[in-house]
Amino acid sequence: MLNTVGLLALPTLERMENIFYDLRLRNTLVNTVDPRIVIVTIDEASLSQEGQWPWSRDKMAYLVDILFDYYGIKLLGFDMVFPEPDTSSGITTLNKLATTQLHDDARFLSALERLKPQLSYDDTFAKSLKNRPVVLGYFFSHIKEKLAQIGKLPLPLTKTNNLPFSPLLFDAQSYAANLPELQNAAASAGFFENPFIDQDGIYRKLPLLIQYQHQLYESLSLALFRALLDYPAIEFAVGDKYGLQNNESRLEGLRIEGISIPVDESAAILLPFRGRQGSFNYISATDVLNGLTDVTKLKDKIVILGATAVGLLDSRATPVQHIYPGVEVHANILSAMLDQTIKSRPNYIIVPEMIELLAICLLVIFLFPHLTAIRSALTFSSLLACGILANFYCWTSLGIDTILAIPITLLFLLYGIQIFFGFFLESRKKRQLSAMFGQYIPPELVEQMSQSDEAFSLKGESREMTVFFSDVRGFTTISETQEPQALCEIINAIFTPATHLIHEANGTIDKYIGDAIMAFWGAPMHNPHHASGAVQSALAIVDMLATLQSEFTNKGWPVIDMGIGINTGTMNVGNMGSQFRMAYTVMGDAVNLGSRLEELTKQYGVKIIVSESTRLAAPGFVYRELDRVRVKGKQYPITIYEPIGKKADILPEQYQTIGLLESALRYYRQQQWTLAIAIFTELSMQHPNDKLYTIYLERIGLYQSSPPETDWDGVFTYTSK
């Protein structure tokens, strides 16, 4: 952020910003030729035909005359300066002879006087410039040369003493301008050098205004633009207190005849390149001098005269091309002024840029730690893409240059730090959780817990959970008939896949009690689907046991069956025990009821019994009601159910059977024994191995012989476990 507001210079970031700027510029070039502007070039062919540079001023005068009189151009600009007199005619030597050896030769003196007008090439050149739309070039320097003032400057635009933004303008120390007679004859002049070359030597911006000794001067391209409009006055658009470093007023733009030209506080513009070299028509100066160029190529054109010959060293390094003619830089600026397509970096842009950087910081610091690795990466990629697209939109649609390297670097840096520290913090958290819960829960759940913001502790607390009890049927008989080693193998063969299925459903193993498994859902990690997980694992264990039977038979092991009881309710969970041994377990009435339900599976001949609270908390399954019972140690009756399977897996015949059972139970509780017997008998015939129907038929037989009390509520009370 300090780099953004200019309080801290970071060369690497500035270099990156320049690279992104160049890429964006090159990918949005129009790559078309502007026919309005023609560059007449001093090229290698011109030097070969006309002689070495600089040419004599009489030849330059002829070039000006033929351009205006024969080719009919509209405007002429010189990307060159003529600071010294032209003595190539020999006039200096002749004048010296007239004052020395031939001072008394009347014929010589008379002839010299007649020839002087023809031999004064500078006067000839000045005459060709007079009364024509010609803009000369000159240059300022940022250092004070030994000869600080060469030639004559054009008239300044205005004094800078009363301009509030002048302290931020480039302040020149010396200049080299044209001969006074040339400057007086020309319509105007503009400077052509660029003091704002970036550290990598690339031309990316150029000032339109420079101050010298409290006077304001315009660039060559701006002078040409004003010449086309007949030299209107310039209005200055000024913004107050946009900068964060100081409170000076800052220049924001120039207005000329209603046309706005955006500039920065130093009156510089971003160079508006149309494309690589060749975005304007080039004509060799020698072809113009010799009349070889088609008149239509120059008629009513804006002509800029400049040098492109390699030996004349007028090449620049630009974002679009490393060797680029300096004269074409000015042509690009003039073309963009005519089209009003100059990009800008307004002073106010620093405010949304700071907001962007602040938003990145807040998002990464406060949002990313709450996201998973995949979501964090997706969010990072989205932010990166949005930043690039927004930057590109500002450039192409709004014509605004905004920073890109700094927000991208900040995003990468903060994201990298978050990933780096997140990895170590997550690893540390995972080790702590593994140490606390690793023996109770699967590694997958430890992984989820490490990525969760939930605080985990072994301290006791009360919460709604689901408890699971399972017991191997007839284990006492099995243990009496098997060797100890075989018995261990049998138990391991049952418990290993059962534990795996419990873990898959995000359950926590509480303990193994002989042939029994106790597990719970909803701790240590909160799980709103704890009841569904318990029912799902119970059904999966029943299916698993059916698969194991063939394997057990092949090994000569006994047939294994298991009863499972599940209850949902408020329980106390935490690390409990003594100073000698602690265990992370659950306690409470809801836990005891789960154990009682497991014991009831033997009574009803079913493999799984769940309470009504579990059925309500796990609505994704189909259940059949077994009974309303009052278990030992409980005052209030409960309704118990057997889960049949997931709703999507239940067949129509099963739904029909469950419907008949519900009707039979309704008649049973209404003491309509005949109707109840009819349905239970039918169900028993359809499912002869289902013990439930036999139980009810036997009860009804007892109640028929010994009717229940008048206030009987259909609840069956168990007096033993």
XYZ file of C-alpha atoms in Angstrom:
721
model
C 0.000 0.000 0.000
C 2.889 2.349 0.753
C 4.143 1.711 -2.766
C 0.711 2.537 -4.187
C 0.565 5.964 -2.536
C 4.173 6.686 -3.431
C 5.619 6.607 0.090
C 7.845 3.601 -0.580
C 9.573 2.710 -3.830
C 9.798 -1.003 -4.582
C 11.702 -1.424 -7.873
C 10.586 -5.038 -8.322
C 6.909 -4.126 -8.073
C 7.407 -1.173 -10.374
C 9.114 -3.413 -12.908
C 6.249 -5.933 -12.659
C 3.727 -3.129 -13.083
C 5.545 -2.009 -16.218
C 5.517 -5.555 -17.604
C 1.757 -5.871 -17.060
C 1.256 -2.419 -18.584
C 3.236 -3.402 -21.683
C 1.332 -6.683 -22.072
C -1.999 -4.935 -21.774
C -0.948 -2.214 -24.212
C 0.350 -4.649 -26.834
C -2.817 -6.742 -26.646
C -5.113 -3.759 -27.223
C -3.319 -2.029 -30.114
C -5.613 -1.018 -32.967
C -2.877 -1.928 -35.504
C -4.255 0.346 -38.197
C -2.589 3.038 -40.337
C -3.693 6.637 -39.757
C -3.913 8.230 -43.241
C -4.135 11.785 -41.876
C -0.504 11.933 -40.788
C 2.520 11.260 -43.016
C 6.119 10.961 -41.863
C 8.676 12.358 -44.302
C 11.811 10.608 -43.199
C 15.508 11.264 -43.482
C 16.331 7.639 -44.185
C 19.333 5.789 -45.595
C 18.130 6.378 -49.157
C 17.898 10.124 -48.519
C 21.423 10.254 -47.090
C 22.716 8.250 -50.034
C 21.088 10.530 -52.621
C 21.283 13.947 -50.934
C 24.464 13.664 -48.910
C 25.263 13.465 -45.231
C 23.175 15.095 -42.550
C 22.687 17.943 -41.747
C 21.698 19.178 -45.163
C 22.196 22.767 -46.165
C 19.398 25.145 -45.212
C 18.694 26.036 -48.844
C 17.848 22.362 -49.443
C 15.623 22.400 -46.372
C 13.975 25.543 -47.724
C 13.339 23.784 -51.036
C 11.876 20.815 -49.154
C 9.467 23.115 -47.318
C 8.507 24.907 -50.515
C 7.807 21.744 -52.478
C 5.771 20.253 -49.631
C 3.466 23.269 -49.446
C 3.498 24.556 -53.025
C 3.579 21.326 -55.020
C 2.161 18.696 -52.695
C -0.272 20.973 -50.862
C 0.230 19.666 -47.327
C -1.873 21.034 -44.450
C 0.686 21.296 -41.652
C 4.416 20.654 -41.224
C 6.235 19.731 -38.017
C 9.987 19.322 -37.511
C 11.194 16.596 -35.178
C 14.618 18.273 -35.237
C 16.267 21.515 -34.173
C 18.401 24.069 -36.046
C 20.416 25.776 -33.303
C 23.526 26.783 -35.266
C 24.011 28.929 -38.390
C 24.535 27.191 -41.738
C 27.949 28.153 -43.193
C 28.022 25.517 -45.888
C 27.607 28.200 -48.614
C 31.058 29.651 -47.883
C 29.610 33.013 -46.923
C 31.757 33.132 -43.797
C 34.980 32.706 -45.806
C 33.905 35.316 -48.339
C 33.075 37.823 -45.595
C 36.509 37.214 -44.068
C 38.201 37.878 -47.432
C 36.176 41.040 -47.813
C 37.664 42.343 -44.566
C 41.232 41.154 -45.155
C 43.001 40.374 -48.436
C 40.248 41.675 -50.757
C 38.991 44.590 -48.743
C 40.065 47.022 -51.474
C 38.824 44.919 -54.435
C 35.732 46.809 -55.567
C 34.623 44.207 -58.065
C 34.808 41.446 -55.404
C 32.952 43.491 -52.852
C 30.251 44.378 -55.375
C 29.802 40.761 -56.432
C 29.714 39.624 -52.830
C 27.002 42.105 -51.995
C 24.879 40.828 -54.873
C 25.450 37.173 -53.884
C 24.853 37.499 -50.136
C 21.088 36.946 -50.266
C 21.641 33.756 -52.228
C 24.426 32.542 -49.956
C 22.598 33.211 -46.672
C 20.928 29.795 -46.461
C 19.432 30.481 -43.025
C 17.593 33.500 -44.416
C 16.437 31.391 -47.348
C 15.141 28.740 -44.947
C 13.453 31.395 -42.786
C 11.668 32.829 -45.835
C 10.318 29.369 -46.698
C 8.884 29.065 -43.160
C 7.253 32.474 -43.064
C 3.472 32.669 -43.251
C 3.130 28.880 -43.344
C 1.731 26.479 -40.717
C 5.134 25.200 -39.612
C 5.956 23.967 -36.107
C 9.671 23.721 -35.285
C 11.183 21.406 -32.741
C 13.612 22.058 -29.883
C 14.584 20.418 -26.608
C 14.969 21.140 -22.923
C 17.459 19.529 -20.568
C 17.091 18.597 -16.910
C 20.699 19.630 -16.222
C 22.251 23.046 -16.585
C 24.623 22.869 -19.548
C 27.644 25.157 -19.952
C 25.707 26.923 -22.677
C 22.329 26.923 -20.944
C 20.527 28.927 -23.620
C 21.102 28.126 -27.275
C 18.862 29.693 -29.897
C 15.508 31.303 -29.220
C 12.534 29.752 -27.451
C 9.025 30.236 -28.838
C 6.583 32.414 -26.970
C 5.492 30.632 -23.750
C 1.894 29.593 -23.200
C 1.707 31.429 -19.901
C 3.616 32.206 -16.749
C 3.579 29.470 -14.088
C 3.731 31.763 -11.036
C -0.041 31.743 -10.688
C -0.582 28.095 -11.601
C -1.272 26.061 -8.403
C -0.069 22.832 -9.966
C 3.265 24.169 -11.245
C 5.426 22.656 -8.425
C 4.633 19.198 -9.822
C 5.592 20.029 -13.418
C 8.985 19.140 -14.876
C 11.337 22.080 -14.357
C 13.937 22.366 -17.161
C 17.396 23.809 -16.485
C 18.602 24.611 -20.001
C 17.547 24.393 -23.634
C 18.741 24.206 -27.225
C 16.327 25.942 -29.586
C 16.337 27.237 -33.158
C 18.095 30.263 -34.608
C 16.160 33.439 -33.836
C 15.438 34.149 -37.525
C 14.007 30.641 -37.949
C 11.917 30.790 -34.784
C 10.606 34.244 -35.699
C 9.564 32.995 -39.127
C 7.850 29.802 -37.932
C 4.263 29.768 -36.699
C 5.222 28.018 -33.423
C 7.511 25.406 -31.884
C 7.330 22.528 -29.436
C 9.843 20.499 -27.442
C 10.402 16.911 -28.515
C 12.516 15.325 -25.807
C 11.146 13.101 -23.019
C 12.455 13.542 -19.455
C 10.147 10.788 -18.132
C 11.909 7.662 -19.326
C 11.306 4.706 -16.984
C 14.148 2.967 -15.176
C 14.197 0.201 -17.777
C 14.765 2.787 -20.522
C 11.260 2.447 -21.976
C 9.130 5.347 -23.227
C 5.729 4.932 -21.580
C 4.710 8.524 -20.983
C 5.698 11.972 -22.204
C 4.948 15.472 -20.848
C 2.820 17.836 -22.878
C 3.965 20.797 -20.777
C 7.326 21.778 -19.266
C 8.201 24.857 -17.264
C 11.376 26.832 -17.689
C 12.185 29.893 -15.607
C 8.545 30.211 -14.544
C 7.285 30.030 -18.131
C 5.138 27.240 -19.553
C 6.000 25.580 -22.889
C 4.206 22.962 -24.967
C 5.375 19.769 -26.631
C 5.746 19.294 -30.381
C 2.636 17.125 -30.647
C 0.538 19.571 -28.604
C 1.804 22.491 -30.713
C 0.844 20.629 -33.895
C -2.604 19.875 -32.460
C -3.178 23.525 -31.544
C -1.907 24.619 -34.957
C -4.623 22.524 -36.584
C -7.201 24.379 -34.447
C -5.644 27.806 -35.163
C -3.871 28.067 -31.793
C -6.730 28.262 -29.284
C -6.026 28.895 -25.599
C -5.493 25.978 -23.206
C -7.724 25.531 -20.163
C -6.374 23.586 -17.179
C -8.487 21.043 -15.274
C -7.229 20.960 -11.688
C -8.164 18.669 -8.794
C -7.544 19.523 -5.148
C -5.978 17.342 -2.463
C -6.142 14.013 -4.243
C -2.590 13.146 -3.320
C -1.809 11.392 -0.059
C 1.719 12.783 0.168
C 0.776 16.452 0.192
C -2.139 18.765 -0.373
C -1.030 20.536 -3.558
C -3.503 21.040 -6.348
C -2.859 18.636 -9.161
C -3.302 18.965 -12.873
C -5.797 16.464 -14.272
C -6.325 17.460 -17.869
C -6.182 20.044 -20.622
C -9.179 21.404 -22.521
C -8.726 22.834 -25.994
C -11.774 23.966 -27.948
C -13.973 21.591 -25.924
C -11.601 18.646 -26.430
C -10.287 17.025 -23.239
C -6.778 15.631 -23.003
C -6.168 13.675 -19.773
C -2.782 14.190 -18.132
C -1.225 13.346 -14.782
C 0.004 15.817 -12.185
C 3.239 16.376 -14.171
C 1.239 17.103 -17.350
C 2.370 13.803 -18.871
C 0.235 11.455 -20.970
C 0.470 7.707 -21.404
C 1.899 7.229 -24.891
C -1.008 6.116 -27.114
C 0.622 3.744 -29.613
C -1.485 2.603 -32.539
C 0.837 -0.328 -33.223
C 4.375 -1.212 -34.184
C 6.458 0.955 -36.509
C 4.497 1.599 -39.674
C 1.253 2.881 -38.118
C 1.729 5.920 -40.395
C 2.773 6.212 -44.022
C 6.486 6.858 -44.489
C 7.864 8.759 -47.487
C 11.570 9.199 -48.128
C 12.693 12.856 -48.119
C 14.716 12.337 -51.277
C 11.572 11.229 -53.129
C 9.850 14.440 -52.048
C 12.822 16.587 -53.072
C 12.892 14.990 -56.497
C 9.138 15.015 -57.007
C 8.901 11.228 -57.203
C 6.063 10.876 -54.710
C 2.466 10.790 -55.873
C 0.790 14.092 -54.945
C -2.267 12.289 -53.543
C -0.111 10.746 -50.826
C 0.653 14.173 -49.356
C -2.255 16.360 -50.381
C -3.908 17.936 -47.277
C -1.844 15.724 -44.961
C -0.192 16.555 -41.673
C 3.523 15.999 -42.260
C 6.129 15.423 -39.583
C 9.732 15.542 -40.770
C 12.069 13.319 -38.830
C 15.055 11.006 -39.059
C 14.905 7.208 -39.190
C 18.366 6.466 -40.575
C 20.276 4.261 -38.148
C 23.268 6.590 -37.980
C 21.166 9.563 -36.854
C 20.277 7.822 -33.553
C 16.656 8.952 -33.310
C 15.292 5.615 -32.085
C 13.509 4.918 -28.826
C 12.720 1.832 -26.757
C 8.954 1.540 -26.375
C 6.497 -1.070 -25.019
C 5.488 -2.030 -28.575
C 8.978 -2.210 -30.107
C 12.495 -1.930 -28.719
C 13.765 0.113 -31.681
C 11.070 2.634 -32.518
C 11.456 5.913 -34.476
C 11.162 8.930 -32.227
C 9.266 10.829 -34.914
C 6.504 8.203 -34.861
C 6.046 8.736 -31.124
C 4.909 12.305 -31.825
C 2.712 11.101 -34.678
C 0.989 8.653 -32.307
C 0.272 11.391 -29.771
C -1.156 13.732 -32.390
C -3.305 10.927 -33.823
C -4.699 10.069 -30.375
C -5.448 13.738 -29.678
C -7.438 13.918 -32.899
C -9.328 10.713 -31.992
C -9.524 11.488 -28.239
C -8.260 8.002 -27.380
C -5.564 8.851 -24.856
C -5.582 6.563 -21.823
C -5.128 8.107 -18.396
C -4.279 7.413 -14.819
C -6.398 10.005 -12.982
C -5.375 11.240 -9.567
C -8.540 9.944 -7.918
C -7.834 6.344 -8.993
C -5.672 5.892 -5.906
C -8.838 5.767 -3.751
C -10.464 2.739 -5.456
C -7.021 1.120 -5.667
C -6.569 1.444 -1.911
C -10.091 0.044 -1.397
C -9.195 -2.888 -3.650
C -6.036 -3.635 -1.670
C -7.903 -3.335 1.636
C -10.637 -5.668 0.368
C -8.022 -8.250 -0.639
C -6.459 -8.074 2.823
C -9.784 -8.462 4.616
C -10.962 -11.306 2.397
C -7.764 -13.292 2.714
C -7.371 -12.677 6.454
C -10.975 -13.242 7.531
C -12.519 -15.409 4.810
C -9.813 -17.802 3.663
C -9.128 -19.393 7.090
C -12.767 -20.544 7.158
C -12.600 -22.243 3.759
C -11.429 -25.696 2.829
C -8.294 -26.021 0.737
C -10.291 -26.543 -2.463
C -12.704 -23.680 -1.785
C -9.806 -21.480 -0.775
C -8.031 -22.228 -4.056
C -11.233 -21.603 -6.040
C -11.827 -18.320 -4.211
C -8.220 -17.295 -4.806
C -8.526 -18.094 -8.522
C -11.812 -16.179 -8.725
C -10.328 -13.115 -7.034
C -7.307 -13.276 -9.321
C -9.487 -13.551 -12.433
C -11.812 -10.760 -11.265
C -8.853 -8.476 -10.580
C -7.380 -9.062 -14.034
C -10.757 -8.678 -15.780
C -11.550 -5.484 -13.852
C -8.149 -4.060 -14.756
C -8.665 -4.958 -18.415
C -12.181 -3.483 -18.371
C -10.917 -0.181 -16.942
C -8.275 -0.033 -19.661
C -10.418 -0.953 -22.669
C -13.810 0.517 -21.736
C -12.991 3.404 -19.402
C -9.561 4.302 -20.754
C -8.077 4.201 -17.236
C -4.757 2.679 -16.243
C -4.967 0.973 -12.850
C -2.406 -0.999 -10.900
C -2.311 -4.761 -11.408
C 1.031 -6.056 -10.147
C 0.506 -4.771 -6.603
C -2.932 -6.376 -5.975
C -1.817 -9.614 -7.636
C 1.371 -9.691 -5.570
C -0.564 -8.899 -2.395
C -3.094 -11.630 -3.183
C -0.372 -14.206 -3.851
C 1.595 -13.116 -0.781
C -1.314 -13.220 1.657
C -2.672 -16.443 0.164
C 0.776 -18.024 0.345
C 1.178 -16.960 3.973
C -2.288 -18.277 4.766
C -1.494 -21.602 3.112
C 1.938 -21.768 4.776
C 0.745 -21.039 8.297
C -2.517 -22.882 7.729
C -0.548 -26.018 6.937
C 1.433 -25.857 10.179
C -1.530 -24.781 12.280
C -3.680 -27.523 10.768
C -0.913 -30.073 11.294
C -0.560 -28.965 14.897
C -4.326 -29.040 15.402
C -4.507 -32.446 13.756
C -1.803 -33.813 16.063
C -3.637 -32.450 19.088
C -6.952 -33.900 17.945
C -5.325 -37.216 17.112
C -3.838 -37.325 20.577
C -7.237 -36.636 22.151
C -9.619 -38.522 19.871
C -7.513 -40.762 17.639
C -8.404 -43.902 19.564
C -12.131 -43.143 19.336
C -12.727 -41.768 15.848
C -11.398 -42.498 12.345
C -8.565 -40.491 10.743
C -11.085 -39.068 8.254
C -13.053 -37.470 11.082
C -9.853 -36.114 12.623
C -9.172 -34.540 9.201
C -12.606 -32.906 9.192
C -12.163 -31.699 12.753
C -8.794 -30.142 11.917
C -10.416 -28.103 9.129
C -13.358 -27.042 11.283
C -13.553 -23.820 13.270
C -15.279 -25.674 16.096
C -13.424 -25.799 19.395
C -12.945 -29.372 20.561
C -12.343 -30.415 24.119
C -12.412 -33.464 26.344
C -14.301 -31.509 28.987
C -17.787 -32.685 29.811
C -20.757 -31.035 28.136
C -24.400 -31.721 27.385
C -25.699 -31.929 23.841
C -28.197 -33.824 21.692
C -26.611 -36.970 20.273
C -27.408 -40.483 19.126
C -26.099 -43.570 20.905
C -25.629 -47.021 19.376
C -25.430 -50.388 21.165
C -24.834 -53.717 19.463
C -24.507 -57.220 20.912
C -23.612 -60.558 19.356
C -26.476 -63.006 19.951
C -25.661 -66.222 21.760
C -22.077 -65.216 22.404
C -21.911 -67.207 25.650
C -22.752 -70.440 23.807
C -20.265 -69.557 21.051
C -17.469 -68.894 23.540
C -18.045 -72.277 25.168
C -17.674 -74.123 21.859
C -14.645 -72.280 20.418
C -10.978 -72.228 21.254
C -9.732 -68.878 22.661
C -7.727 -68.132 19.506
C -10.682 -68.913 17.231
C -12.945 -66.843 19.469
C -10.629 -63.834 19.093
C -10.583 -64.296 15.337
C -14.392 -64.438 15.220
C -14.784 -61.248 17.258
C -12.136 -59.444 15.199
C -13.781 -60.579 11.969
C -17.061 -59.024 13.179
C -15.770 -55.890 14.897
C -13.293 -54.783 12.234
C -15.807 -54.279 9.383
C -18.463 -53.073 11.849
C -16.094 -50.419 13.189
C -15.191 -49.424 9.657
C -18.863 -48.924 8.813
C -19.407 -46.843 11.965
C -16.435 -44.681 11.068
C -17.701 -44.263 7.518
C -20.912 -42.816 8.965
C -18.842 -40.380 11.130
C -19.525 -42.297 14.322
C -17.274 -42.368 17.372
C -16.415 -45.695 18.985
C -17.021 -45.392 22.701
C -15.855 -48.840 23.769
C -15.881 -52.556 23.067
C -17.527 -54.499 25.894
C -16.820 -58.170 25.300
C -19.043 -59.003 22.363
C -20.743 -55.575 22.384
C -19.957 -52.295 20.624
C -20.957 -48.939 22.033
C -20.735 -45.921 19.718
C -22.208 -42.447 19.440
C -22.779 -39.690 16.901
C -22.647 -35.906 17.408
C -19.384 -35.642 19.323
C -16.630 -34.612 19.440
C -17.670 -32.863 16.196
C -21.151 -31.413 15.975
C -23.168 -33.294 13.409
C -26.776 -32.276 12.641
C -27.312 -35.668 10.943
C -26.133 -37.796 13.861
C -29.313 -39.914 13.960
C -29.168 -40.652 10.221
C -25.534 -41.709 10.540
C -26.360 -44.168 13.296
C -29.304 -45.738 11.401
C -27.250 -45.908 8.215
C -24.374 -47.709 9.942
C -26.785 -50.152 11.653
C -28.389 -51.168 8.353
C -24.942 -51.498 6.773
C -23.732 -53.756 9.616
C -26.758 -56.040 9.186
C -25.977 -56.358 5.470
C -22.313 -56.942 6.286
C -23.154 -59.801 8.672
C -25.265 -61.485 6.002
C -22.260 -61.367 3.668
C -19.946 -62.752 6.356
C -22.089 -65.868 6.936
C -20.729 -67.753 3.926
C -17.160 -66.960 4.987
C -17.871 -68.133 8.535
C -19.495 -71.338 7.238
C -16.411 -72.094 5.114
C -14.214 -71.732 8.192
C -16.484 -73.909 10.331
C -17.469 -70.999 12.534
C -20.995 -70.688 14.002
C -23.721 -68.552 12.487
C -23.523 -65.006 13.841
C -26.413 -62.697 14.556
C -26.444 -59.269 16.148
C -28.948 -56.982 17.849
C -28.640 -53.195 17.631
C -30.386 -50.523 19.702
C -30.313 -46.802 18.796
C -31.623 -43.816 20.728
C -31.422 -40.040 20.226
C -31.561 -37.549 23.058
C -29.662 -35.225 25.355
C -26.508 -36.841 26.747
C -23.447 -35.859 28.729
C -20.232 -36.363 26.784
C -16.627 -35.899 27.854
C -13.558 -37.495 29.305
C -14.777 -39.466 32.313
C -13.219 -41.940 34.680
C -10.686 -41.736 37.467
C -7.163 -40.459 37.980
C -5.967 -43.914 36.962
C -7.905 -44.230 33.741
C -10.028 -41.861 31.655
C -12.294 -42.499 28.671
C -14.165 -40.207 26.269
C -17.716 -41.490 26.700
C -21.403 -40.581 26.995
C -23.726 -40.898 29.959
C -27.341 -40.178 30.807
C -30.879 -41.567 30.613
C -30.843 -41.393 26.826
C -27.769 -43.648 26.809
C -29.424 -46.176 29.135
C -32.493 -46.272 26.903
C -30.298 -47.110 23.909
C -28.961 -50.106 25.817
C -32.493 -51.207 26.729
C -33.546 -51.025 23.072
C -30.689 -53.308 22.070
C -31.903 -55.858 24.640
C -35.459 -55.679 23.231
C -34.296 -56.857 19.799
C -34.279 -60.413 21.207
C -37.891 -60.072 22.363
C -39.195 -58.975 18.963
C -36.895 -61.098 16.823
C -35.538 -58.068 14.924
C -31.977 -56.954 14.364
C -32.429 -53.183 14.917
C -34.709 -51.178 17.209
C -34.737 -47.383 17.324
C -36.678 -44.964 19.492
C -39.281 -42.516 18.255
C -36.848 -39.632 18.770
C -34.363 -41.338 16.429
C -37.070 -41.942 13.826
C -38.002 -38.265 13.875
C -34.346 -37.164 13.669
C -33.621 -39.507 10.727
C -36.528 -39.008 8.307
C -34.685 -40.396 5.292
C -35.564 -43.979 6.203
C -38.707 -46.095 6.265
C -39.644 -47.649 9.618
C -42.225 -50.086 10.847
C -43.692 -49.575 14.283
C -43.000 -52.484 16.640
C -44.708 -51.575 19.889
C -45.354 -49.084 22.656
C -43.386 -50.202 25.656
C -42.359 -49.166 29.126
C -38.842 -50.435 29.695
C -37.368 -51.258 33.087
C -36.349 -48.151 34.951
C -38.534 -45.808 32.853
C -41.829 -44.275 33.968
C -43.076 -43.055 30.628
C -43.796 -45.341 27.659
C -42.032 -45.023 24.330
C -42.796 -46.180 20.805
C -40.155 -48.380 19.239
C -39.482 -48.932 15.528
C -37.502 -51.114 13.223
C -35.747 -49.315 10.313
C -36.411 -51.145 7.039
C -34.151 -49.147 4.705
C -33.763 -45.892 2.823
C -36.951 -44.535 1.284
C -35.576 -44.830 -2.233
C -34.863 -48.550 -1.741
C -38.247 -49.681 -0.365
C -40.438 -51.788 -2.660
C -44.223 -51.295 -3.008
C -44.852 -54.687 -1.373
C -42.954 -53.534 1.704
C -45.020 -50.352 1.936
C -48.161 -52.507 1.701
C -46.984 -54.760 4.532
C -46.178 -51.755 6.726
C -49.649 -50.341 6.031
C -51.304 -53.600 7.105
C -49.220 -53.649 10.280
C -50.287 -50.090 11.133
C -53.953 -51.100 10.703
C -53.482 -54.190 12.845
C -51.819 -52.153 15.624
C -54.637 -49.609 15.536
C -57.266 -52.357 15.964
C -55.110 -53.958 18.666
C -54.972 -50.757 20.747
C -58.706 -50.245 20.230
C -59.220 -53.811 21.547
C -60.919 -54.833 18.329
C -59.386 -58.250 18.699
C -61.135 -59.978 15.794
C -60.002 -57.438 13.198
C -56.489 -57.350 14.647
C -56.243 -61.164 14.634
C -57.333 -61.307 11.002
C -54.610 -58.936 9.852
C -51.853 -60.375 12.089
C -52.765 -63.879 10.900
C -52.536 -62.808 7.266
C -49.177 -61.124 7.894
C -47.907 -64.185 9.749
C -48.833 -66.405 6.828
C -47.088 -64.103 4.396
C -44.000 -63.830 6.634
C -43.816 -66.989 8.728
C -40.296 -66.190 9.998
C -41.283 -62.794 11.365
C -41.649 -63.180 15.139
C -43.476 -59.868 15.596
C -46.840 -61.120 14.291
C -46.717 -64.225 16.475
C -46.057 -62.046 19.535
C -49.200 -60.013 18.911
C -51.336 -63.074 18.212
C -50.219 -64.572 21.536
C -50.917 -61.300 23.402
C -54.386 -61.033 21.886
C -55.106 -64.616 22.953
C -54.171 -63.725 26.549
C -56.195 -60.504 26.469
C -59.231 -62.353 25.118
C -59.119 -64.750 28.016
C -58.079 -62.093 30.511
C -59.081 -58.638 29.231
C -56.844 -55.658 30.153
C -57.967 -52.917 32.501
C -60.449 -50.336 31.258
C -57.786 -47.595 31.121
C -55.360 -49.792 29.184
C -53.331 -47.659 26.737
C -51.850 -50.441 24.617
C -48.438 -50.134 26.289
C -46.526 -53.286 27.121
C -44.434 -53.058 30.293
C -41.120 -54.909 30.621
C -40.136 -55.679 34.189
C -36.698 -57.048 33.355
C -33.878 -56.126 31.027
